Each structure stands twice: as C-alpha cells, then as structure tokens.
XYZ file of C-alpha atoms in Angstrom:
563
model
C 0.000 0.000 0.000
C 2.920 2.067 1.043
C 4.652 1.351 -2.186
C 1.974 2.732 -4.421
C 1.432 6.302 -3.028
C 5.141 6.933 -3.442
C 4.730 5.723 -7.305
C 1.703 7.943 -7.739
C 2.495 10.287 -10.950
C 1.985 13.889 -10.474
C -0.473 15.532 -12.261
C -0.325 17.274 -15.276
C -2.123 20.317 -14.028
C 0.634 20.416 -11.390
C 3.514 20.417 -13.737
C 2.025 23.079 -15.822
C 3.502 26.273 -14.819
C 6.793 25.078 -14.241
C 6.797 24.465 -17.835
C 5.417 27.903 -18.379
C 7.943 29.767 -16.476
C 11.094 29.573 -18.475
C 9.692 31.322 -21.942
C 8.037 33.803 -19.639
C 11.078 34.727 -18.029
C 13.434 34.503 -21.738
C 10.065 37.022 -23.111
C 11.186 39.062 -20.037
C 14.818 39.163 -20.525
C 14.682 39.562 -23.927
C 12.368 42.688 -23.890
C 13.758 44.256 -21.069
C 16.669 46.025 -22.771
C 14.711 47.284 -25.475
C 12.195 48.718 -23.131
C 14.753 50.574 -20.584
C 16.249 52.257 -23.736
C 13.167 53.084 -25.051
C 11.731 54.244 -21.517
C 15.531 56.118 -21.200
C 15.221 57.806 -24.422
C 11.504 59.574 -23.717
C 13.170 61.148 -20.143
C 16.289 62.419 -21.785
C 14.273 63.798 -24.960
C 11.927 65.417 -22.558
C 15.180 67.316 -20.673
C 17.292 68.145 -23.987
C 13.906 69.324 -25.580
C 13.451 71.868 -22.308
C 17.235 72.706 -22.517
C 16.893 73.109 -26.722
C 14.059 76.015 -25.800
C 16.802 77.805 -23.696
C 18.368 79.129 -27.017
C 16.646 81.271 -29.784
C 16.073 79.814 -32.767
C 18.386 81.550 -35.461
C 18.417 82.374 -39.314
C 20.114 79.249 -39.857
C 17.646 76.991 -38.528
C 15.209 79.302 -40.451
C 16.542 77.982 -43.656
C 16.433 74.455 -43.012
C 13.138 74.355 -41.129
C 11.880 76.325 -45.211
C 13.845 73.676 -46.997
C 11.832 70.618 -45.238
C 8.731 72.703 -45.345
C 9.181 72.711 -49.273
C 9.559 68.945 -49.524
C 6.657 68.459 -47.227
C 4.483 70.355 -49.790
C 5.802 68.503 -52.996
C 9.515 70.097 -53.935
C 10.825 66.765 -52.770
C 14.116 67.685 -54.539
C 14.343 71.650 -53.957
C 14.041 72.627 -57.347
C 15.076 76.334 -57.544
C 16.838 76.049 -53.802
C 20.422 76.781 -52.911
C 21.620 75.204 -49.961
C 24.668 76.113 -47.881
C 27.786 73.672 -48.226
C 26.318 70.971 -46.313
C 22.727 69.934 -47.800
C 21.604 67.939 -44.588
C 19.106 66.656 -47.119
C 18.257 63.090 -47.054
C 19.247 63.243 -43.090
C 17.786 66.301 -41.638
C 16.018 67.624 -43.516
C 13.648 64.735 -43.918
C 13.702 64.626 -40.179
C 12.490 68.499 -40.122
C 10.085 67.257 -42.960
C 8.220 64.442 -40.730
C 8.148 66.616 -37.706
C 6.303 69.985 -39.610
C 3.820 67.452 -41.157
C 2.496 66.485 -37.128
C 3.445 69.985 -35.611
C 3.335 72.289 -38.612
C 6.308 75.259 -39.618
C 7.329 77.017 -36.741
C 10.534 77.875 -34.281
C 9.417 74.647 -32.179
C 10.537 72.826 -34.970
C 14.292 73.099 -34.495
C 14.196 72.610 -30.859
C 12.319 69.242 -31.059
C 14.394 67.568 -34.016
C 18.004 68.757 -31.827
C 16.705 67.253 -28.720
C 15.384 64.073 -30.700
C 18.747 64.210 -32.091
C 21.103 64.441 -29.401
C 19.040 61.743 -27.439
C 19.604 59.441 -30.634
C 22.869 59.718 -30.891
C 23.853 59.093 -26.924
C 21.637 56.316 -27.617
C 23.294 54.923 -30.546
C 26.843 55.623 -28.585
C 25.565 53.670 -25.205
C 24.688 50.693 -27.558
C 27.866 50.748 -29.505
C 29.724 50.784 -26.342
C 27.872 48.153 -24.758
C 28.994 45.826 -27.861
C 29.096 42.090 -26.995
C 29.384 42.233 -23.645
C 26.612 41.158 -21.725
C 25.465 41.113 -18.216
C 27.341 43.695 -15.601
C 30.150 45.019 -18.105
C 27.600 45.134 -20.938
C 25.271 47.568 -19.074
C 27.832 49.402 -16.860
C 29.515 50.045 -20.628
C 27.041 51.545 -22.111
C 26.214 53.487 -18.605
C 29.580 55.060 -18.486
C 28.817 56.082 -22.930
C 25.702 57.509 -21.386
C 27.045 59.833 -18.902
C 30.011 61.072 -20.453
C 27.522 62.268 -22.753
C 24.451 63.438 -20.008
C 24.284 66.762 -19.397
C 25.741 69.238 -22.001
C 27.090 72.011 -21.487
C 24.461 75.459 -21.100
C 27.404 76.904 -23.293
C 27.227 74.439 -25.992
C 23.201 74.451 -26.442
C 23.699 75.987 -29.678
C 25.936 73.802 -31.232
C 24.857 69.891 -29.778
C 20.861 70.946 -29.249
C 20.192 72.754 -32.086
C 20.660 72.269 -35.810
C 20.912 71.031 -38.345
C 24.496 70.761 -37.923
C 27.455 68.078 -38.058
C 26.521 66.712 -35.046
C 23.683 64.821 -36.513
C 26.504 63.457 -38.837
C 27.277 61.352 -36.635
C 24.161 59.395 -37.050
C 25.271 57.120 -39.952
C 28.827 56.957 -38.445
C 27.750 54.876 -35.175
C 25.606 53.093 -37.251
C 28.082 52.133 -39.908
C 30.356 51.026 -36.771
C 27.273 49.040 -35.340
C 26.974 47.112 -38.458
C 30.761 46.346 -38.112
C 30.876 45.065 -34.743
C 27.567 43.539 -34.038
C 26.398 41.676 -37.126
C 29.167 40.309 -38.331
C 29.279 36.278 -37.987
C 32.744 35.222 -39.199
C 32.982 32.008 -41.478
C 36.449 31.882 -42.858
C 37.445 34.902 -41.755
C 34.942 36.281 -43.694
C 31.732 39.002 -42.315
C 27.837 38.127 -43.309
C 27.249 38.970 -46.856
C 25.166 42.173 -46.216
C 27.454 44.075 -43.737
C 29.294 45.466 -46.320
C 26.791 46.554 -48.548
C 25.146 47.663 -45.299
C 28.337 49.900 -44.496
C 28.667 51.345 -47.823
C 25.330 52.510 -48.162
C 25.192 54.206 -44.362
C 27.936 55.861 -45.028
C 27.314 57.092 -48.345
C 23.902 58.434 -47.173
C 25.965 60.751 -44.149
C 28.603 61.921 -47.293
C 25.749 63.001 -49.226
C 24.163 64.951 -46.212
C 27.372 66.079 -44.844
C 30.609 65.750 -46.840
C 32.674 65.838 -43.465
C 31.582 62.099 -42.864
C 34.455 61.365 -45.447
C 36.763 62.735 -42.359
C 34.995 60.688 -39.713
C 33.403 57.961 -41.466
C 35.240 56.771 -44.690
C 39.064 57.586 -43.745
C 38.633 56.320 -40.143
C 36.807 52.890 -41.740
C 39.786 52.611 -44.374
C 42.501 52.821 -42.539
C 41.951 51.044 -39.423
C 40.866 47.903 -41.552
C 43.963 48.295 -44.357
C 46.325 48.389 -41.027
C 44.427 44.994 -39.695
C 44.774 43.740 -43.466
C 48.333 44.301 -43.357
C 49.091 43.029 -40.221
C 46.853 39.819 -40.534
C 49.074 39.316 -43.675
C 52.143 39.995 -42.313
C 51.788 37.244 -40.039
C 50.756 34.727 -42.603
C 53.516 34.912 -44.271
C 56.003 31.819 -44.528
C 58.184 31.905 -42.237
C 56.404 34.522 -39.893
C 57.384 34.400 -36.048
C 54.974 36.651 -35.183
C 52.688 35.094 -32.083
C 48.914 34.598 -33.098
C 46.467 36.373 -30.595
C 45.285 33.444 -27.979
C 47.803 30.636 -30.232
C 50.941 29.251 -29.772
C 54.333 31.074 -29.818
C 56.222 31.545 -32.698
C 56.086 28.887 -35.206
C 59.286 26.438 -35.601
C 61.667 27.250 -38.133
C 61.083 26.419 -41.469
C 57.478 25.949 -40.662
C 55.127 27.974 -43.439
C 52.386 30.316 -42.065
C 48.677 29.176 -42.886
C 48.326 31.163 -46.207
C 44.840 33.536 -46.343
C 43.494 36.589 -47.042
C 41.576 39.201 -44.206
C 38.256 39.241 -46.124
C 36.395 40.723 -43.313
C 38.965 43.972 -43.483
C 39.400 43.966 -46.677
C 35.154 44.164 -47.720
C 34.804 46.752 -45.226
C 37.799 49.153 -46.182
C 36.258 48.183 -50.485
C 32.431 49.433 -48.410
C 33.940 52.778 -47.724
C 35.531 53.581 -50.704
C 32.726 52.471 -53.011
C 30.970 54.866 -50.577
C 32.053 58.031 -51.859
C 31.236 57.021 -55.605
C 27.897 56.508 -54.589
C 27.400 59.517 -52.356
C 28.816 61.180 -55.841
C 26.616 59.934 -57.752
C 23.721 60.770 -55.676
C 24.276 63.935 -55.704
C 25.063 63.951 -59.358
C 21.490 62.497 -60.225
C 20.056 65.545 -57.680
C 21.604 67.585 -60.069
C 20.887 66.626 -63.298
C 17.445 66.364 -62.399
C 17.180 69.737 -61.640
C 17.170 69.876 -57.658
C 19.701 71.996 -55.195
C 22.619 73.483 -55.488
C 25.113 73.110 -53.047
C 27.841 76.184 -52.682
C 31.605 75.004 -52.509
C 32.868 74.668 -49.405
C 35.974 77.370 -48.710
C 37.977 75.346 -47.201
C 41.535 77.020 -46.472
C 44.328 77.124 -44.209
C 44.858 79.866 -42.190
C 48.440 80.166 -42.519
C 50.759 79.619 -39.331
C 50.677 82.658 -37.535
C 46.770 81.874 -37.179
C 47.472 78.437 -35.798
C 48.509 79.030 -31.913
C 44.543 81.013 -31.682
C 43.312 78.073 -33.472
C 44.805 75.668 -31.362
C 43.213 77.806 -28.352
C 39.804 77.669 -29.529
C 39.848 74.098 -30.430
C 41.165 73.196 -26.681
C 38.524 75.298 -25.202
C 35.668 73.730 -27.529
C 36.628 70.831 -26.813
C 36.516 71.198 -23.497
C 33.241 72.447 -23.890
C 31.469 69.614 -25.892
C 32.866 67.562 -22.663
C 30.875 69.796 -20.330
C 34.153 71.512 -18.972
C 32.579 75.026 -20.667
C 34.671 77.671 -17.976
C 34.484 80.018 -20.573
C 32.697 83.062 -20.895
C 29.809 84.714 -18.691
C 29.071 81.829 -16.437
C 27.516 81.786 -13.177
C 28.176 79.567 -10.036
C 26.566 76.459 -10.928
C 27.666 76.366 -14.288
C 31.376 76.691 -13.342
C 30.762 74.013 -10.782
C 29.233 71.799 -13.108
C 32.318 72.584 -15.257
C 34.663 71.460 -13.048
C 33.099 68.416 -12.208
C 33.328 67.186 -15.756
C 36.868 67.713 -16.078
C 36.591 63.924 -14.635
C 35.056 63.427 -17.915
C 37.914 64.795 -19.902
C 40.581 63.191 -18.291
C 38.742 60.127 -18.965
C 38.031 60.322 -22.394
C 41.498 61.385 -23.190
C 42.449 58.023 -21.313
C 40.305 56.213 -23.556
C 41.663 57.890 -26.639
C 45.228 56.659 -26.005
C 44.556 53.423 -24.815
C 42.191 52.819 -28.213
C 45.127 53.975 -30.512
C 47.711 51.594 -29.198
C 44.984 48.617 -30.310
C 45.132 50.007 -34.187
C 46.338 46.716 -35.557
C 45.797 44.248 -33.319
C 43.214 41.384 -33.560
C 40.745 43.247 -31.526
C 37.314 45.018 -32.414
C 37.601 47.365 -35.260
C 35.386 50.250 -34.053
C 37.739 51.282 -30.917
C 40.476 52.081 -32.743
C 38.701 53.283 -35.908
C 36.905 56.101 -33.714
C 40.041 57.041 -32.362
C 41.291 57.801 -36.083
C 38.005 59.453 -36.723
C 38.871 61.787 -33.852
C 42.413 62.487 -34.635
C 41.619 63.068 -37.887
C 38.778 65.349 -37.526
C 40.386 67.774 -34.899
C 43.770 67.169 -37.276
C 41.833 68.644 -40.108
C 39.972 71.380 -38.403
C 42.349 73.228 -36.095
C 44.656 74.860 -38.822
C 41.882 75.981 -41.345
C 39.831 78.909 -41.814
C 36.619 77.522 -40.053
C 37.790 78.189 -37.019
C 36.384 81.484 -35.862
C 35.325 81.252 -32.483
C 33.510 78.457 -30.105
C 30.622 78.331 -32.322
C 33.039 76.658 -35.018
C 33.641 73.346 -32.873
C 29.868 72.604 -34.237
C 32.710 71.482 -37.011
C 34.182 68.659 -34.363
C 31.155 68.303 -32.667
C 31.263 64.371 -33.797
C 34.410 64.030 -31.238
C 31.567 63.900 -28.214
C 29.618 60.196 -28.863
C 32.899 59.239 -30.562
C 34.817 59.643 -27.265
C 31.574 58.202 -25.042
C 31.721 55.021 -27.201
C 35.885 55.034 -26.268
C 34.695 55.293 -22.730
C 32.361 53.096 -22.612
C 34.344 49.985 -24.291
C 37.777 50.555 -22.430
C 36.869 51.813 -18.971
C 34.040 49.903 -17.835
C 35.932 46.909 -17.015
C 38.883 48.451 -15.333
C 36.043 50.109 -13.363
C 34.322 46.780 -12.102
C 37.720 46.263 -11.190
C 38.694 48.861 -9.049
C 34.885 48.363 -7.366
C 33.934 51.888 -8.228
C 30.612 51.599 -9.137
C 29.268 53.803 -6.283
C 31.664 56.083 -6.918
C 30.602 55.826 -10.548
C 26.810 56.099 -9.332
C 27.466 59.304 -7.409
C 29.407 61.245 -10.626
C 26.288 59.979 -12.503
C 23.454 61.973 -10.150
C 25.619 64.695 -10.195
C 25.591 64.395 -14.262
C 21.918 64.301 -14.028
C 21.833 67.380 -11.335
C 23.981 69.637 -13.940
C 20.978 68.287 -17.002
C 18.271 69.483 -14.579
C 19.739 72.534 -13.920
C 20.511 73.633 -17.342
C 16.846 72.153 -18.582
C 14.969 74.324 -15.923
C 16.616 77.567 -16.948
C 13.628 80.065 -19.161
C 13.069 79.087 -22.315
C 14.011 81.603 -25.196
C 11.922 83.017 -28.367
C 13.007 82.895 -31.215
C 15.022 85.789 -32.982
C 12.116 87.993 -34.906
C 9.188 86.483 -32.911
C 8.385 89.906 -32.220
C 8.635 91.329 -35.027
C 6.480 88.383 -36.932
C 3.815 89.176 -34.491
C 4.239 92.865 -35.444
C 3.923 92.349 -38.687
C 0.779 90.324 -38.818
C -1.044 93.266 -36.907
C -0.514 95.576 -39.724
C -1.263 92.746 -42.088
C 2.219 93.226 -43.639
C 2.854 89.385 -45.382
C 5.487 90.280 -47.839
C 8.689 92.095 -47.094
C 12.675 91.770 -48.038
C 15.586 92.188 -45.866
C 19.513 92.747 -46.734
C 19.926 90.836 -42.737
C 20.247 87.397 -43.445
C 19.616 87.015 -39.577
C 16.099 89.200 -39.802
C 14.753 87.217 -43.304
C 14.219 83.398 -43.316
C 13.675 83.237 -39.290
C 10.612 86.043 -39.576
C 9.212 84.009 -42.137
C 9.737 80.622 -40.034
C 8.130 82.650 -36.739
C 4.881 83.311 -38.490
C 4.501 79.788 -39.755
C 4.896 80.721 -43.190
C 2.154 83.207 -43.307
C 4.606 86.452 -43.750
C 7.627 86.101 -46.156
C 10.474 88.514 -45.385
C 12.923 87.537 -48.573
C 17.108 88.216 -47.734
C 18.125 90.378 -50.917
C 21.635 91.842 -51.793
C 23.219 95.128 -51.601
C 25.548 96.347 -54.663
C 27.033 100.114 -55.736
C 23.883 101.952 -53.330
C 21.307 99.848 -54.463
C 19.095 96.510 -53.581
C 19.872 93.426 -55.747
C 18.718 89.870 -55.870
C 21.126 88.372 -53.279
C 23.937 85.741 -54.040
C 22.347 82.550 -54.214
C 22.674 81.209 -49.994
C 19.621 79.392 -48.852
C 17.279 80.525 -50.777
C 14.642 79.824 -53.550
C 15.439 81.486 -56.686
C 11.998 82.235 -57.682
C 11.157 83.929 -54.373
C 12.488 86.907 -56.824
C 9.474 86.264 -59.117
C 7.296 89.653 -59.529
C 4.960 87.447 -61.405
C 4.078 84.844 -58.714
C 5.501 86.995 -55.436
C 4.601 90.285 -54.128
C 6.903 92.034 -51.176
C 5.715 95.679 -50.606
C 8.002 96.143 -47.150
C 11.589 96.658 -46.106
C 12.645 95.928 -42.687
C 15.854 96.125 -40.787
C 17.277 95.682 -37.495
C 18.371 99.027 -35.509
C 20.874 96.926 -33.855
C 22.924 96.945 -37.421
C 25.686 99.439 -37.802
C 24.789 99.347 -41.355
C 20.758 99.848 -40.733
C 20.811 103.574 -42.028
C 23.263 102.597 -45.664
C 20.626 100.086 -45.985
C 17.810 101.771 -45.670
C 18.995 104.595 -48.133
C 20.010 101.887 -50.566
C 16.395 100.950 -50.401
C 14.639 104.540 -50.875
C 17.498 104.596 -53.789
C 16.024 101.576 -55.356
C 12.506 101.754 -54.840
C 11.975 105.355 -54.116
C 10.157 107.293 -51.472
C 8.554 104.676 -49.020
C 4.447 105.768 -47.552
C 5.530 104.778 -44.333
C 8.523 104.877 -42.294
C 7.068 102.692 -38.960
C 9.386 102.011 -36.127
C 8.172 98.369 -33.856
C 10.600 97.273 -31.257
C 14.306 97.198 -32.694
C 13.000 97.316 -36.333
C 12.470 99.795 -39.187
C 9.769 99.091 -41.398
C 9.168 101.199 -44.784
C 6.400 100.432 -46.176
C 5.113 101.088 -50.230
C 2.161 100.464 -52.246
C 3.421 98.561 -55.070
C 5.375 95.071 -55.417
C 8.829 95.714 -55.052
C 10.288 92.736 -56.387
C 9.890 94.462 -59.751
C 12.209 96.940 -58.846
C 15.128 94.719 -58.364
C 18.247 94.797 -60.006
C-alpha cells in the first residue's frame, strides 16, 4: 500500500507552470533592454527638448526648417533652392520634414528635431559601447557612454541641441560602426554577406548629407581595416614568427604560415571607398534632375601665424562639448558643473590613447577606428579657416559620442575592477543634477518672434531684408504666413542676393509680391541700408518704427524693382 502512493504520478495540471515559467522569463529578458532604452530615451528627450528652448532659434535653422517645409508640400528635390555647403538633405532635412507634417512650420521645430537628435545619438553611442558584452560590463559600458555624454554644457546648447548641424553626422557613423561590430558572424574569416553593402550605403547616405563624414566615417573605416589587413598578412607569411592572438608562440623554423586573405577587413575598407562614388553619384542624379545646389565649401588654411589662436579655440571647444565650458559669462553652478566634468575629460582622453595603441591588433575594429576618426577630424579642423570662435567646434562636434563610445568599451571593465561603481553612481546623479539645472533655466523666443507678431497686426505678409539674420527666421516665426525675402546690396542699391539658402523664384514679380523693407536698428549698417532701399525703390508711404526694427512700407510690389 505504502509502495503505491510513493509511485503515484503527479499531475499534469501540477507540472504546468513550471513548464510555463522559463519562456516567460526569456520574453522578459529579452524585452527588457529594449524597453529601458526606449523608456531612457523619452526622459532624456523630454530634458534636452526643455534645454533646446533655452536658445533662440536663429536664421540658420530658419533655412532648413523652409527647406523641409518645401519637400513636405511637394519640392521633394528643392528645385530652384540653394543650400549652404552641407545639404543635410536626405538626413535632416527629412527629419524636419516628418516633424512639420504632425506639428506644422514654426521655431518649435528646431528645438524638437536637436533634442530628438542628441538623445539618438547618446543612444546609438551607449549601444555601440555596450557591444558584446553582456550582463554587468555590458550595461555598466554603455552606462559610463551615457554619462560622459548626459548633461551638455548650457554653453554648448547651440551647437549639440540645435541644428541642423554636423553633429547629426554622426548618425550614420555609429551606425556604420554598429553594423561592423555587431552583425558580423565570421565564417572563414569572412563578415555576413550584407554588412558590407550595409556599411557602404550608411555611409554614403551621411557623405551626401554632410561631406565631413568622409573625415569621420570613410578615412577612419579605411585605414583602421587596411592596417588589420596588413598586419593579418604579415603574419601569414612563410616563415612569420609573429605570435597569433590566444595561439601558440612563434612557429618552428622552417614551418610555413597558414596562407589567407583578411576578407572581413578587406570588404569593409572596399564598403567605404565604393561609398564616396555613390554619395557622388547621388548627388550627381540631384543635379541633373534639376534639384539643389550646393555652394563650394571654402575650405583654407589659415596660414601659421593663425594656428597658436586656433589651437586655443579648439582646446577650449573641446573642453566644452565635454561639459568643462569655464568660458565666458558663467555663473556659479555652471562653473561648478564645469569642473566636475573635467573627470570626464581626463577620462576620455584616457580612452583615446589606450584605443590607438589597439590600431592593428586582432581586436574590435570600431575602438580604434573612432580614435582615427577623432584624430583626424580635430587634425583637419584646427589649422583651417573655419575656425572662428567656439561656435566653429559645431565642425568637431562628432568628437563627443565618438569619445563616449571610447569610454564606454575601455573603462568599464577596469572600473568593475577597481569596485567603483558607487563612486561611478554618485558622478552619474551629479551628471543628471547639472541636465536638470541647465533644462529648468527660461526658455528663449526665437530671434524675430516679435517682429512676426508685429507684422501680422498691420497685415504686412510680404517684405525683403539685406539681414540674413532678420529674413528666413521672420518668415519661419509666423509659420509661413509672412515672407520677409534676404536680398543683396551692390554700388547703393538693392539686388537679388547671391544665391545662400534661398529659392530662386522667391524673386518672381509674377508669382511673389513684397511691398516692405525691414531692418534691425541693432545693425551698424541699418541707415546705408535703408537709403540703398529709398534709392532703389523710391520714397517709401511709411517709415514705422516696432521694437528694434524699421519698417518702410510702399504700395506697389517691389520685387519688380530689383536689379
């Protein structure tokens, strides 16, 4: 009797959620890093979009946010449009495009698609640091990406929270480098078919939005994989002593090297190059078919005696995409915030050093080929004419997630190490203090908000402007409902400008009609203009004076008066 009741099978009811409870709990794990970025990314948008609305929006965004508009109402490929030297156009400007089609044109514009931006992009950096690893490393990895990269400086608003600028360039770097280290799965040496193709086409999309990804994209890609090539082939040659990574020591005399080729370095470094032909010929094709222009770039070196100033204002901007922004008006908090992320740059400089002495060793590619990408993009800046003040280091502003990612990979372990996590933890609130403190400051409006809303009370809609900082951004504040066209100023009299972001048949007396002038007070040159423009167009009907403006008005279209 005994016997029996200890044979007695349990149930199946019994043994049900047992065998329910491990694909809950893979569902779980699985899903839980996808969520926590997700959930990570709507709080830091939420902070960089308050800290964006600390800074006016400018001419500059003016232009782009007009650009997008125009696609969004059927110019997909700005026909008639002259951009500046960087088009931003299949990047940005599509990303302007999408936003103005739920939120319409306007100055809010600029300051959601930085913030969505810059929380992309420290995104993008904590996953590329994070890599393989998994577990403890894997998250504190892309943790220590993440903060180096938290709370930007108040300083540097305008150029890493507003835009579009090169910062967003960075975009289809990291991703390029994501497709390098995380798809790949070697057979023979050689990467999945499609990360190649993959690689070429990423990076030939940022070239033909921003021709300085050949600097921190292409070059960085080529050379760190033809120095693996070379040194994987150096050490397959016959009778090669060179140690293999994780093999035996040096092979015994006479004994051949396995014979090979690097495919996986050699495919990628083939990707980038084959990159710029079709970045080329995408812009080629926009051409022919009658879309933008794109001005020449003027690039130019400043000549020696300029460089020691240059070198200056690249230290101090880079200081300042770190955070360590001392210079300038800055109150208490923001110098103490400063000097708390000198931590920061002493750390990324660290990484820096310690990625370029792995250039050509069997390691990861993307460590040491965003060290190039930094060397060579600070290389390249610093002794040319860009350089004008701290606004320029918009032109190295890719240096920021490059050096997170550095971070991230090559300190995080030495950190578990050294059991500084809490330390680590306490630097990281502070981080988040400085973000809080910068997001809760006013927010801004944007340059010629007042003066749109002027205008639209005396039912003004069409004006011109010689200010390139009064035109395109009073046309962007009123949502599109008053034009105020930039024109030119030649020998005393008002021209059709040279062609700089704008629409060449803005100038059309046929289809357009501008019967204003304005300009800004705060110009030296305001009077000069304004004669130049009684020259042109004779006496005005109305001289009116709003806030910091001068509006003369006349009652007849006065883009037929142009030169």
């Amino acid at each position: 009797m005994g016997g029996s009741e200890v044979e007695t099978p349990v149930a199946p009811a019994e043994a049900a959620p047992a065998s329910h409870a491990r694909p809950a709990a893979s569902w779980r794990r699985r899903w839980a890093q996808p969520v926590m970025f997700a959930a990570a990314g709507v709080i830091l948008f939420a902070a960089y979009l308050r800290q964006a609305q600390t800074v006016p929006v400018i001419a500059d965004g003016g232009s782009f946010a007009l650009q997008a508009w125009d696609m969004l109402h059927g110019n997909v490929l700005l026909r008639h449009w002259t951009v500046s030297d960087v088009s931003f156009y299949p990047a940005e400007l599509v990303q302007y495009a999408l936003i103005e089609a739920v939120r319409g044109l306007g100055p809010e514009v600029i300051h959601i698609a930085g913030a969505m931006t810059y929380t992309l992009i420290l995104l993008l950096a904590a996953w590329l640091a994070k890599g393989r690893a998994t577990g403890r490393e894997g998250l504190t990895r892309a943790l220590v990406a993440a903060v180096v990269m938290l709370a930007p400086a108040a300083g540097m608003s305008p150029t890493l929270l507003m835009g579009p600028d090169h910062f967003g360039s960075a975009v289809p770097v990291l991703l390029a480098w994501l497709a390098v280290d995380l798809l790949p799965g070697r057979q023979a040496g050689r990467p999945r078919w499609y990360v190649p193709p993959a690689v070429a086409i990423l990076l030939a999309w940022g070239q033909f939005a921003d021709g300085l990804v050949l600097i921190t994209g292409v070059a960085p890609m080529v050379i760190v994989c033809g120095v693996r090539a070379a040194v994987k082939l150096w050490r397959r040659r016959p009778g090669s002593s060179a140690p293999r990574r994780g093999g035996p020591g040096p092979r015994a005399p006479g004994r051949e090297a396995p014979r090979g080729w690097p495919w996986a370095e050699i495919s990628l470094a083939v990707a980038a190059i084959v990159s710029v032909g079709l970045a080329r010929v995408a812009t080629a094709l926009i051409r022919h078919s009658g879309g933008f222009t794109v001005r020449p770039v003027p690039t130019a070196f400043a000549g020696l005696a300029a460089l020691p100033h240059h070198l200056q204002l690249t230290a101090e901007g880079l200081l300042g995409l770190f955070g360590a922004d001392f210079f300038g008006s800055r109150s208490r908090p923001d110098l103490a915030f400063a000097a708390l992320h000198l931590i920061v740059v002493a750390a990324v400089a660290l990484a820096f050093l310690l990625a370029l002495r792995r250039l050509g060793r069997d390691d990861e590619l993307a460590v040491p080929g965003l060290a190039i990408a930094i060397g060579l993009n600070v290389v390249a800046y610093a002794p040319t004419l860009f350089v004008q003040d701290l606004l320029s280091t918009r032109d190295i502003s890719a240096v920021l997630p490059f050096a997170a990612v550095l971070a991230g990979r090559l300190l995080a372990g030495p950190l578990l190490r050294a059991r500084l996590t809490a330390a680590f933890a306490i630097f990281a609130v502070a981080c988040a203090a400085a973000l809080g403190y910068n997001a809760a400051e006013p927010a801004q409006p944007a340059h010629g908000q007042s003066l749109a809303a002027w205008l639209a009370t005396r039912h003004l809609s069409g004006g011109l402007a010689v200010d390139y900082w009064v035109a395109n951004i009073t046309t962007l504040d009123s949502g599109g409902r008053i034009t105020v066209r930039q024109v030119g100023l030649s020998n005393g009299a008002l021209t059709r400008p040279l062609p700089r972001e704008l629409k060449s048949d803005w100038y059309s007396p046929a289809s357009q009609y501008a019967d204003f002038y304005v300009a800004s007070d705060i110009n030296p040159v305001s009077s000069s203009e304004q004669a130049a423009a009684v020259r042109t167009f004779g006496p005005p009907a109305q001289a009116l004076h709003p806030a910091g403006y001068t509006v003369l008005v006349w009652h007849k279209n006065l883009l037929a008066g142009l030169g």
